[in-house]
mmCIF file of C-alpha atoms in Angstrom:
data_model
loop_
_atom_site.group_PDB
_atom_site.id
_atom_site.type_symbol
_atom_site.label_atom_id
_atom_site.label_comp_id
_atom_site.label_asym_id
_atom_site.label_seq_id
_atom_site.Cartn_x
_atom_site.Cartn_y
_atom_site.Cartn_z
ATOM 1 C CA UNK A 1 -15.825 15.074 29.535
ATOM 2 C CA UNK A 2 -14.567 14.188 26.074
ATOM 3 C CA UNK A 3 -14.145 10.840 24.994
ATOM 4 C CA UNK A 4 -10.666 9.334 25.424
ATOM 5 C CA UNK A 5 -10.218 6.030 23.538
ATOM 6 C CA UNK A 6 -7.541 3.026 24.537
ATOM 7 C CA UNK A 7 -6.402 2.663 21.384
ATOM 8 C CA UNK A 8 -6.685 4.664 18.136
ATOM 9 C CA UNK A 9 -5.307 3.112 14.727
ATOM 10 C CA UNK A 10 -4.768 5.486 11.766
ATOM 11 C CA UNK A 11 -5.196 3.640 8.446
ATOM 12 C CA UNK A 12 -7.731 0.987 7.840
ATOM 13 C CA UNK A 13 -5.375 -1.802 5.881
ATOM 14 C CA UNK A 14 -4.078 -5.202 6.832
ATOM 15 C CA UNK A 15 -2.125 -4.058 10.055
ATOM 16 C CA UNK A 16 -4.554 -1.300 11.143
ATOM 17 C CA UNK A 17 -7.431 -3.776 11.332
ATOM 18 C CA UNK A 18 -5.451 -6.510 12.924
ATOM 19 C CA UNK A 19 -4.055 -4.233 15.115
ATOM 20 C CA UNK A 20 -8.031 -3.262 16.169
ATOM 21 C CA UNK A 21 -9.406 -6.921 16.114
ATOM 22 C CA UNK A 22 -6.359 -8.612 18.319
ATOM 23 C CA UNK A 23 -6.552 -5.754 20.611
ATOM 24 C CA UNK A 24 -10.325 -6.320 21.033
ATOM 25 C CA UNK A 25 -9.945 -10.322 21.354
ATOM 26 C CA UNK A 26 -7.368 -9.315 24.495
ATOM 27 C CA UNK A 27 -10.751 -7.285 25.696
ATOM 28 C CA UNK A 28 -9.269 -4.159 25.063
ATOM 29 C CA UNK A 29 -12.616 -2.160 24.870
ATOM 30 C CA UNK A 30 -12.748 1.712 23.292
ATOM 31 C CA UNK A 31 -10.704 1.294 19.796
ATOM 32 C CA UNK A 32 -11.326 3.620 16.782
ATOM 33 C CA UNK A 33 -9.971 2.954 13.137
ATOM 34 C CA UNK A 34 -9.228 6.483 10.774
ATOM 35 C CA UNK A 35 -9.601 5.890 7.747
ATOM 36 C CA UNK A 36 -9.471 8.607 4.657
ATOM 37 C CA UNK A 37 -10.777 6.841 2.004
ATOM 38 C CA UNK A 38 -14.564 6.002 1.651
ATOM 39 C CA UNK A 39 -14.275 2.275 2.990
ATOM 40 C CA UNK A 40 -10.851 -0.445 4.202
ATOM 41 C CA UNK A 41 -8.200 -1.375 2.144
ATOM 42 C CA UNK A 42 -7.962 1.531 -0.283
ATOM 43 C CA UNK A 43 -4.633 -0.185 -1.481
ATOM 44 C CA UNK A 44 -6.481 -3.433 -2.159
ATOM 45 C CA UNK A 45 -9.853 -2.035 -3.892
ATOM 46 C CA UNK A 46 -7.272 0.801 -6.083
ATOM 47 C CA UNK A 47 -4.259 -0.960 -7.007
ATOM 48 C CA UNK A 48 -5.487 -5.006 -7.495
ATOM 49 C CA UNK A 49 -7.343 -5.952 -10.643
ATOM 50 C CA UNK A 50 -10.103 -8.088 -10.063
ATOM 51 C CA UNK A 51 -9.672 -11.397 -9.483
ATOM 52 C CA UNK A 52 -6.704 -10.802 -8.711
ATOM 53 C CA UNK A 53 -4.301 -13.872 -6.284
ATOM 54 C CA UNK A 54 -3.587 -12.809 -2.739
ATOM 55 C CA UNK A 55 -1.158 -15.009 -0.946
ATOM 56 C CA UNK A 56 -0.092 -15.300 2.436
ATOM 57 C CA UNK A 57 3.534 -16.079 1.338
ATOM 58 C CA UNK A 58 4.273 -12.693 -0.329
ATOM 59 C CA UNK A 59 7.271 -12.294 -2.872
ATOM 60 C CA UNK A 60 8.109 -16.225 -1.634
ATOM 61 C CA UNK A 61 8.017 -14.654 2.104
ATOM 62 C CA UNK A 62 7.586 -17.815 4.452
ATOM 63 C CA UNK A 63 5.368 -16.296 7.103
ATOM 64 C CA UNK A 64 3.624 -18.001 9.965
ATOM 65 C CA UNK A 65 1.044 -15.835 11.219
ATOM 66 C CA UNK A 66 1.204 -15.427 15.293
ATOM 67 C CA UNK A 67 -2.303 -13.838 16.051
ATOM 68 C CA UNK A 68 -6.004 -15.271 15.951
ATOM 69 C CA UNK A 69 -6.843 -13.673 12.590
ATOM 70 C CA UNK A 70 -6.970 -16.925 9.793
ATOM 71 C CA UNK A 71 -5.509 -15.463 6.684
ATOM 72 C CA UNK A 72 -5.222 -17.941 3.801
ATOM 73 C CA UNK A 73 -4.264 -17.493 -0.395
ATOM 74 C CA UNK A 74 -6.974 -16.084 -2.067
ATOM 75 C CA UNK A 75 -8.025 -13.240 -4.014
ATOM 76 C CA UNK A 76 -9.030 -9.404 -4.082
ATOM 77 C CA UNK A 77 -12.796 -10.189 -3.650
ATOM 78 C CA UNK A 78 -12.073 -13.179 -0.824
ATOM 79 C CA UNK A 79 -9.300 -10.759 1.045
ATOM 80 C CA UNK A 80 -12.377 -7.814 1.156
ATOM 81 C CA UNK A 81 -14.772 -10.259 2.525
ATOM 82 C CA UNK A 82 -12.486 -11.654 5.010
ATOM 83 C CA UNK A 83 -12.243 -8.238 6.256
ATOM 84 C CA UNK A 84 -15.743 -7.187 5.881
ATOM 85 C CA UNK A 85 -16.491 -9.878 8.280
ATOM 86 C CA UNK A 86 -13.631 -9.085 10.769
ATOM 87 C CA UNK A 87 -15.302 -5.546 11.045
ATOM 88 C CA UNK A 88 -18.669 -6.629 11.632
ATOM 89 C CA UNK A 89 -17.412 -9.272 14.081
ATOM 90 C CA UNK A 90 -15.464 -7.619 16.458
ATOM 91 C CA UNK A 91 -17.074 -4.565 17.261
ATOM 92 C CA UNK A 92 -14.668 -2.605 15.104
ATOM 93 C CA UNK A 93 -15.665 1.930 14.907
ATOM 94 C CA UNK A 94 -14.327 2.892 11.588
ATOM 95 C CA UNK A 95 -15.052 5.915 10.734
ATOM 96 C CA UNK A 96 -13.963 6.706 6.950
ATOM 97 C CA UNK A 97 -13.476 9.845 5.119
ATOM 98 C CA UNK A 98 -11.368 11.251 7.945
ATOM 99 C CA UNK A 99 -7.760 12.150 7.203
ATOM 100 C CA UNK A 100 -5.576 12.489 10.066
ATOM 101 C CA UNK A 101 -2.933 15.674 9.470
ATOM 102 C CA UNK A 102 -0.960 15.389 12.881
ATOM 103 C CA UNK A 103 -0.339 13.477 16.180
ATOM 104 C CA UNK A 104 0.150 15.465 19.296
ATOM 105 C CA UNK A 105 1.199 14.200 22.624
ATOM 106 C CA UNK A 106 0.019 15.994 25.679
ATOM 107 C CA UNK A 107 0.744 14.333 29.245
ATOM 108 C CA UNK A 108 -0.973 10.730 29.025
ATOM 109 C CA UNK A 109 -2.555 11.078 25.924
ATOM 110 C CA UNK A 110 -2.857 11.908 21.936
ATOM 111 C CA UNK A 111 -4.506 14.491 20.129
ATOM 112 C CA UNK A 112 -4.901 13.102 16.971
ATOM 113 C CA UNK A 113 -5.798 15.950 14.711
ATOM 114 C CA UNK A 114 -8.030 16.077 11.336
ATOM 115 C CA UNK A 115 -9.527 18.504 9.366
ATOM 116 C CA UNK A 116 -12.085 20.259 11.911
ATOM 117 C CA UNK A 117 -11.983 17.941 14.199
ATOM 118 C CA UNK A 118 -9.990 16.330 17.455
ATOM 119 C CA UNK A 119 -9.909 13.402 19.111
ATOM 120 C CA UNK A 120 -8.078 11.876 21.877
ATOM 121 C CA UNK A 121 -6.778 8.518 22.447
ATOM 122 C CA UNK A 122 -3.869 7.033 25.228
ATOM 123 C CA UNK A 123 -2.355 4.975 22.475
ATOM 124 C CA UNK A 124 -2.180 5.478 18.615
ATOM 125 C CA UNK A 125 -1.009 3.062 16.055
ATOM 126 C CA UNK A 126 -0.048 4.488 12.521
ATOM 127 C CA UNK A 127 -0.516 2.176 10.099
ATOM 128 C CA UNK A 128 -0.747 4.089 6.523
ATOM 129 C CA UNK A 129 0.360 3.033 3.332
ATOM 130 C CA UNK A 130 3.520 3.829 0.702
ATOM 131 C CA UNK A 131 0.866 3.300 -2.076
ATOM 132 C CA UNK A 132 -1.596 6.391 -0.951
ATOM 133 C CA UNK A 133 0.613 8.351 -2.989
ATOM 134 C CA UNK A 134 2.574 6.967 -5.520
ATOM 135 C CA UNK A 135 6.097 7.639 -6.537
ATOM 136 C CA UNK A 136 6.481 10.239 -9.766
ATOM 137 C CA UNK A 137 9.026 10.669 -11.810
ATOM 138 C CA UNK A 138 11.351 13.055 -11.194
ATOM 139 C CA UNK A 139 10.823 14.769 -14.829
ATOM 140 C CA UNK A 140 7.859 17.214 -15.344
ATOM 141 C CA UNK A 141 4.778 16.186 -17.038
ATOM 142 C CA UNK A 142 3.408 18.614 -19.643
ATOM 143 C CA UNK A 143 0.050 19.928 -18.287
ATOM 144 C CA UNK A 144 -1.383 19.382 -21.717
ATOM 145 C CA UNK A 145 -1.021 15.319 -21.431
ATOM 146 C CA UNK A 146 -1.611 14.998 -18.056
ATOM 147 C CA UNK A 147 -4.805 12.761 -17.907
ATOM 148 C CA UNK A 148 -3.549 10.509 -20.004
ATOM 149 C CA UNK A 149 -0.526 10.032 -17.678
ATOM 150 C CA UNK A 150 -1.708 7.670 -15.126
ATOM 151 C CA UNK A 151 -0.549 5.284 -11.926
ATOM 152 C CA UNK A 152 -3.182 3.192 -12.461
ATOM 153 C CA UNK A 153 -5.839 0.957 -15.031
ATOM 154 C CA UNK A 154 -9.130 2.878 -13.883
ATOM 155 C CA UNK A 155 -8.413 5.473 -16.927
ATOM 156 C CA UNK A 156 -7.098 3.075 -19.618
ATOM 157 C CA UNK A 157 -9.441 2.753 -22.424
ATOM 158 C CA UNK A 158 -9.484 -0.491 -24.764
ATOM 159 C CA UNK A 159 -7.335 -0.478 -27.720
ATOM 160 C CA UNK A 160 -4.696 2.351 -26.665
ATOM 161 C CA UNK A 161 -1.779 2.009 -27.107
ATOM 162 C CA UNK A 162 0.070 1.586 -23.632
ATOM 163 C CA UNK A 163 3.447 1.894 -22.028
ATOM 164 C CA UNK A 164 3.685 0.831 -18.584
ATOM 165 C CA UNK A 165 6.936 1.883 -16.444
ATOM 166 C CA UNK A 166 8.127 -0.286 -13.911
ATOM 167 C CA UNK A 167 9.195 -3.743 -12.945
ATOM 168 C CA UNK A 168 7.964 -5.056 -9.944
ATOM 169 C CA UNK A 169 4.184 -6.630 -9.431
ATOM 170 C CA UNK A 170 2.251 -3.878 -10.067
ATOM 171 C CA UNK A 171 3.768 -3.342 -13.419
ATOM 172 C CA UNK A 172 3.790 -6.768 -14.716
ATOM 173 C CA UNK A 173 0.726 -7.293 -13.432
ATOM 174 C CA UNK A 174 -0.795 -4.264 -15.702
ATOM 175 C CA UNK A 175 1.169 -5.032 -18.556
ATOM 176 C CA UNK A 176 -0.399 -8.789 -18.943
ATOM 177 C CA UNK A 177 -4.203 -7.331 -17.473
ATOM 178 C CA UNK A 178 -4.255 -5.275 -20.789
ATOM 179 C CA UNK A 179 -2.962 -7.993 -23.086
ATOM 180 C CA UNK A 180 -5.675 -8.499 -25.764
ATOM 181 C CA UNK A 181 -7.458 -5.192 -25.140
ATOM 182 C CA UNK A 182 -4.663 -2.765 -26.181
ATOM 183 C CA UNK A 183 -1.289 -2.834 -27.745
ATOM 184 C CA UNK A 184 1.301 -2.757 -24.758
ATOM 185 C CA UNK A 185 4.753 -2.104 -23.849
ATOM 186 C CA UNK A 186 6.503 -2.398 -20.475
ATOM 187 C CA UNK A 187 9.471 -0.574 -19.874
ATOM 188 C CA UNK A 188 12.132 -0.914 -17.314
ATOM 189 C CA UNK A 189 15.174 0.272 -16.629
ATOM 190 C CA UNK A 190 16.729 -3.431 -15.786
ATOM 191 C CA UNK A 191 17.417 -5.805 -18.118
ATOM 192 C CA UNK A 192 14.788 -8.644 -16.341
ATOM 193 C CA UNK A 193 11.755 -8.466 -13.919
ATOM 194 C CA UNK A 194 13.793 -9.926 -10.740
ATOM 195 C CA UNK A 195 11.200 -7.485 -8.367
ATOM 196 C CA UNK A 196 8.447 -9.222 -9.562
ATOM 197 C CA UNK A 197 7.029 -12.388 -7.700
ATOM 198 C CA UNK A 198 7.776 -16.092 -9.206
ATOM 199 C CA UNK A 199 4.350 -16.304 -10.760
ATOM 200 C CA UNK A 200 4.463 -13.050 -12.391
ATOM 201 C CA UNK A 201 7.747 -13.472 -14.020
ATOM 202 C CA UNK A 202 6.259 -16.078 -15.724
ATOM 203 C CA UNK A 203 3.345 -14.468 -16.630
ATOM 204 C CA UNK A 204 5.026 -11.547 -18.232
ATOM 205 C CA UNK A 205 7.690 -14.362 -19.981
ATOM 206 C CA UNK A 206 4.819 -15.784 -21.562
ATOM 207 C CA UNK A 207 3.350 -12.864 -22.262
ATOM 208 C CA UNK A 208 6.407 -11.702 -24.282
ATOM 209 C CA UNK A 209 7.296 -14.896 -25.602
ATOM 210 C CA UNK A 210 3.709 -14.627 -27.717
ATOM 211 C CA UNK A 211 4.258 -11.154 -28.680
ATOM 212 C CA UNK A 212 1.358 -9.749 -26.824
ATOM 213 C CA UNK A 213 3.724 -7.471 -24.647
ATOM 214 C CA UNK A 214 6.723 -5.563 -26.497
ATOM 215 C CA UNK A 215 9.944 -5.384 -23.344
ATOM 216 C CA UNK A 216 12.009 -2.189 -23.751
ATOM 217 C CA UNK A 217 14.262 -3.210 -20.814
ATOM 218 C CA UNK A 218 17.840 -1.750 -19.764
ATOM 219 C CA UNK A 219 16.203 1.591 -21.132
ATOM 220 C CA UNK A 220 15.994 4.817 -19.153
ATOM 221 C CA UNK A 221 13.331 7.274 -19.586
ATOM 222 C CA UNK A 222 14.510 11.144 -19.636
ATOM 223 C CA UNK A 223 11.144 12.612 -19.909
ATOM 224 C CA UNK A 224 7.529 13.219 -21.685
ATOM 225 C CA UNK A 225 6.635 15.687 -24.503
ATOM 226 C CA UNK A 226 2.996 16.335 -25.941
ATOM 227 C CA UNK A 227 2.408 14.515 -29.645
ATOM 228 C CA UNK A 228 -0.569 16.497 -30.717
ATOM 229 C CA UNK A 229 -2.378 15.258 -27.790
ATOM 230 C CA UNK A 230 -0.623 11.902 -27.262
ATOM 231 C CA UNK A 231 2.381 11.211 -25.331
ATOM 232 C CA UNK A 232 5.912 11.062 -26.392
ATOM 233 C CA UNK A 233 7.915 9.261 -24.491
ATOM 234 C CA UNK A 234 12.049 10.228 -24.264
ATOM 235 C CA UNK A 235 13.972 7.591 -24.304
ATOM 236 C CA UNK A 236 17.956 7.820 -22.865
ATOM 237 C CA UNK A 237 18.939 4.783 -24.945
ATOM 238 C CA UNK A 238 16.885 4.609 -27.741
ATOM 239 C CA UNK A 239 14.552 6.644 -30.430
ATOM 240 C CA UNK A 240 11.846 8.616 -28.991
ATOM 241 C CA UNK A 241 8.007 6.626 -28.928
ATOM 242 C CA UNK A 242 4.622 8.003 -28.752
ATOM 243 C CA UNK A 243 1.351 6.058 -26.502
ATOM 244 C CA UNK A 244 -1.714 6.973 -26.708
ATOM 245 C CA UNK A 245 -1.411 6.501 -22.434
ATOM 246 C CA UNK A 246 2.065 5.867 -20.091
ATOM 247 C CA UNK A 247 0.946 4.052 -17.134
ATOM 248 C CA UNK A 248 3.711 4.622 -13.747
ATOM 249 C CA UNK A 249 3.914 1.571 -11.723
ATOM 250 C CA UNK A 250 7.422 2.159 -9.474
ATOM 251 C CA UNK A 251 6.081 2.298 -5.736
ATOM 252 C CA UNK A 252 5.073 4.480 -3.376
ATOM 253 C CA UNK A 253 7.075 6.859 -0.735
ATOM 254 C CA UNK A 254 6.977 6.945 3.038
ATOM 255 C CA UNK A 255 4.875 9.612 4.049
ATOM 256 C CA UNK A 256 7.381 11.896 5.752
ATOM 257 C CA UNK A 257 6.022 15.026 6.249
ATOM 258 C CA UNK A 258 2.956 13.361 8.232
ATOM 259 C CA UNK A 259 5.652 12.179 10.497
ATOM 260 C CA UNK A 260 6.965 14.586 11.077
ATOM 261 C CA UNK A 261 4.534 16.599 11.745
ATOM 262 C CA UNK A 262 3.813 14.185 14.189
ATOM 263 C CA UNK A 263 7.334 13.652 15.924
ATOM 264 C CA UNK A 264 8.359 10.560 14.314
ATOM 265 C CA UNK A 265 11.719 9.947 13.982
ATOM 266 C CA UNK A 266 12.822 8.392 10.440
ATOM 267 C CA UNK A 267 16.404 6.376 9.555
ATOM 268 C CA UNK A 268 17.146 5.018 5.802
ATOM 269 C CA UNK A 269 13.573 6.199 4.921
ATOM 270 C CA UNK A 270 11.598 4.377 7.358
ATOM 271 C CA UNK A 271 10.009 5.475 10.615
ATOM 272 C CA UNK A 272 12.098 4.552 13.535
ATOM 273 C CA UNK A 273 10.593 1.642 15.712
ATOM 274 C CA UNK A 274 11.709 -1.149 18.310
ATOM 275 C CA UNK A 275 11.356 -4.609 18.702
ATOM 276 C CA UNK A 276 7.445 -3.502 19.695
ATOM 277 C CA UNK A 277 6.791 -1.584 17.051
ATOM 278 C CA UNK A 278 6.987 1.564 19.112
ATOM 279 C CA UNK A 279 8.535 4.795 17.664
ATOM 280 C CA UNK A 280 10.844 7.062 19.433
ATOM 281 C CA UNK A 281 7.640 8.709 21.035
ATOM 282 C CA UNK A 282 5.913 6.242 23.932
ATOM 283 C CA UNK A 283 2.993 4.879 22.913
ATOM 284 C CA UNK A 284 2.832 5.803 19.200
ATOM 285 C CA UNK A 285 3.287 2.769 17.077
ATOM 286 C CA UNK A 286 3.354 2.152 13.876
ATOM 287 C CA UNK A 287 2.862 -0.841 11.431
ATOM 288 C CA UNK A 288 2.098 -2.465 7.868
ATOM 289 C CA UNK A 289 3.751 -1.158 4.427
ATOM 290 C CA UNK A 290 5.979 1.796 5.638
ATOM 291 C CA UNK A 291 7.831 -0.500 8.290
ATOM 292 C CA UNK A 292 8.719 -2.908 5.402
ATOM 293 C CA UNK A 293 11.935 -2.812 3.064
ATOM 294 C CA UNK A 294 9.231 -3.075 -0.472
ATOM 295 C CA UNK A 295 6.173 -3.493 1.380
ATOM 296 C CA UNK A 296 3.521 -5.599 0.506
ATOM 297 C CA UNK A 297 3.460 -8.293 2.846
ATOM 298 C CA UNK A 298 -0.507 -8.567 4.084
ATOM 299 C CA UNK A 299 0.645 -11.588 6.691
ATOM 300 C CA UNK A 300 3.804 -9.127 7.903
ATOM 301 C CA UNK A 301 1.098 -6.410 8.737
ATOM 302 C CA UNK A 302 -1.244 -8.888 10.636
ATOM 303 C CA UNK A 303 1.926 -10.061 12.739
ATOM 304 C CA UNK A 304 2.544 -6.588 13.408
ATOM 305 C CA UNK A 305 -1.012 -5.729 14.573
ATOM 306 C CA UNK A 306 -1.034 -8.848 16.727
ATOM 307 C CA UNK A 307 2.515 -7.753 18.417
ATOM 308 C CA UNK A 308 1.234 -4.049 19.378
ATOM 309 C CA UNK A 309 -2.156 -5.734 20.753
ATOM 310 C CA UNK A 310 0.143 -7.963 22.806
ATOM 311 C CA UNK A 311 2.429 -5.429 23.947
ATOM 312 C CA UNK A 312 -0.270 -2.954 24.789
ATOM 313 C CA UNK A 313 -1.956 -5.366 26.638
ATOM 314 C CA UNK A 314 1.266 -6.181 28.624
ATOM 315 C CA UNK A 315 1.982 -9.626 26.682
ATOM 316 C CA UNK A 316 0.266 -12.520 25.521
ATOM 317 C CA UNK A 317 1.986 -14.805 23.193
ATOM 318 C CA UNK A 318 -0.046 -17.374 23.515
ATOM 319 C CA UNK A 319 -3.121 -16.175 23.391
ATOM 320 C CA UNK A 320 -3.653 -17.771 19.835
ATOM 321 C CA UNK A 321 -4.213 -20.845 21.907
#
């Protein structure tokens, strides 16, 4: 007969993993982890600079984490390894480079479809990202400028000229990363970084302060034109500008056609849940970034995997101790 597995988790992040590991320390046995991207922590690897501080209190979030996983302030590298080791520890199947287009439930159990394949599974917790696919602005880019229209660093070349969009970490965190190397602006449509965590206001203060980052705040951008090859920006407020590269940093959406397609119901642009993390359909969880108001929180998502664990396994609060 086919394999059935206890548990499968659908994104290999924070909360996917801890969802795996705490299930398997309450010897639930038979867990898989789906994962599209060639290896854990896309979000992480993709969207952190090197180097870069990971802390357990999140945007000043005061968190006290419930489960057995020890998560402590670090960085990018330290955060990987951490989980590196939790995979190799725990008896964790990952299997990467599998994208999951649709949950079905039938009777007792999931069909959790991918591209040529099926597998089946009594429980399923979804735990991708908002960052797998960034928000866009809502004004066409010109197909002729398109490469050098990025949501990332990875394409940025040293002494470009660079507008970054955005406010929150991401964007502040590019804008200072490129100080020294290019010429860079940062442009948001607020008239101060207030998204942006405590130690990244003050980075991007400083930065500002010394003239290595030019603020075009309270400005509104009404679209992109090509400049023989570079990119004009359109400003609402002020005179147009042309970068050699714009650089969007303004979030990511809730993927709601997968859930849809897999009968999960949404309200305010989050997937429904209860108090166990369960969605409107009985024994399909979900967890990590799209259950959170910005997202972002790594400690949030472990607390989340720990609760489904506990829940599945019919509650164990204390089993931290």
């Amino acid at each position: 007969m086919e394999k059935i597995y206890n548990l499968a988790i659908v994104g290999a992040g924070p909360a996917g993993l801890a969802a795996a590991v705490e299930s398997y320390l309450q010897d639930i046995d038979d867990i898989v982890v789906l994962e599209k991207n060639v290896n854990h922590n896309s979000t992480i690897r993709k969207y952190y600079k090197d180097n870069k501080r990971v802390d357990l209190e999140w945007k000043g979030q005061k968190v006290e984490l419930n489960g057995r996983i020890v998560f402590v302030d670090g960085t990018k590298e330290s955060t990987l390894d951490l989980f590196d080791e939790l995979i190799e520890n725990h008896n964790i199947e990952l299997k990467i480079q599998v994208e999951v287009t649709s949950i079905e439930k039938e009777d007792d159990y999931f069909n959790i479809h991918m591209a040529g394949s099926t597998i089946m599974a009594k429980r399923v917790v979804v735990t991708i990202g908002r960052m797998g696919k960034p928000n866009k602005p809502s004004y066409k880019i010109p197909p002729s400028i398109r490469k050098k229209v990025n949501y990332t660093l990875d394409e940025c070349q040293d002494g470009e000229k660079v507008l970054i969009v955005g406010g929150g970490d991401s964007a502040v965190e590019y804008a200072v990363d490129l100080v020294g190397r290019n010429e860079v602006a940062i442009c948001y449509r607020r008239e101060t970084f207030r998204r942006a965590n405590p130690l990244n206001q003050r980075n991007i203060a400083n930065a500002i302060a010394h003239n290595e980052v030019r603020p075009i705040l309270g400005v509104n951008i009404d679209g992109l034109e090509d400049d023989n090859g570079r990119v004009k920006v359109l400003f609402t407020e002020i005179e147009p500008e042309t970068f050699d590269r714009v650089i969007y940093a303004i979030g990511g959406t809730t993927p709601s056609a997968f859930l849809a397609s897999s009968g999960i119901e949404e309200e305010d642009g989050k997937p429904k849940y209860d108090e166990h993390y369960e969605t409107n359909i009985k024994g399909l969880f979900v967890a990590g970034d799209i259950t959170q108001e910005s997202g972002g929180s790594i400690a949030l998502g472990l607390n989340q995997g720990y609760e489904i664990a506990c829940y599945i396994k019919g509650g164990c609060k204390n089993c931290k101790d």
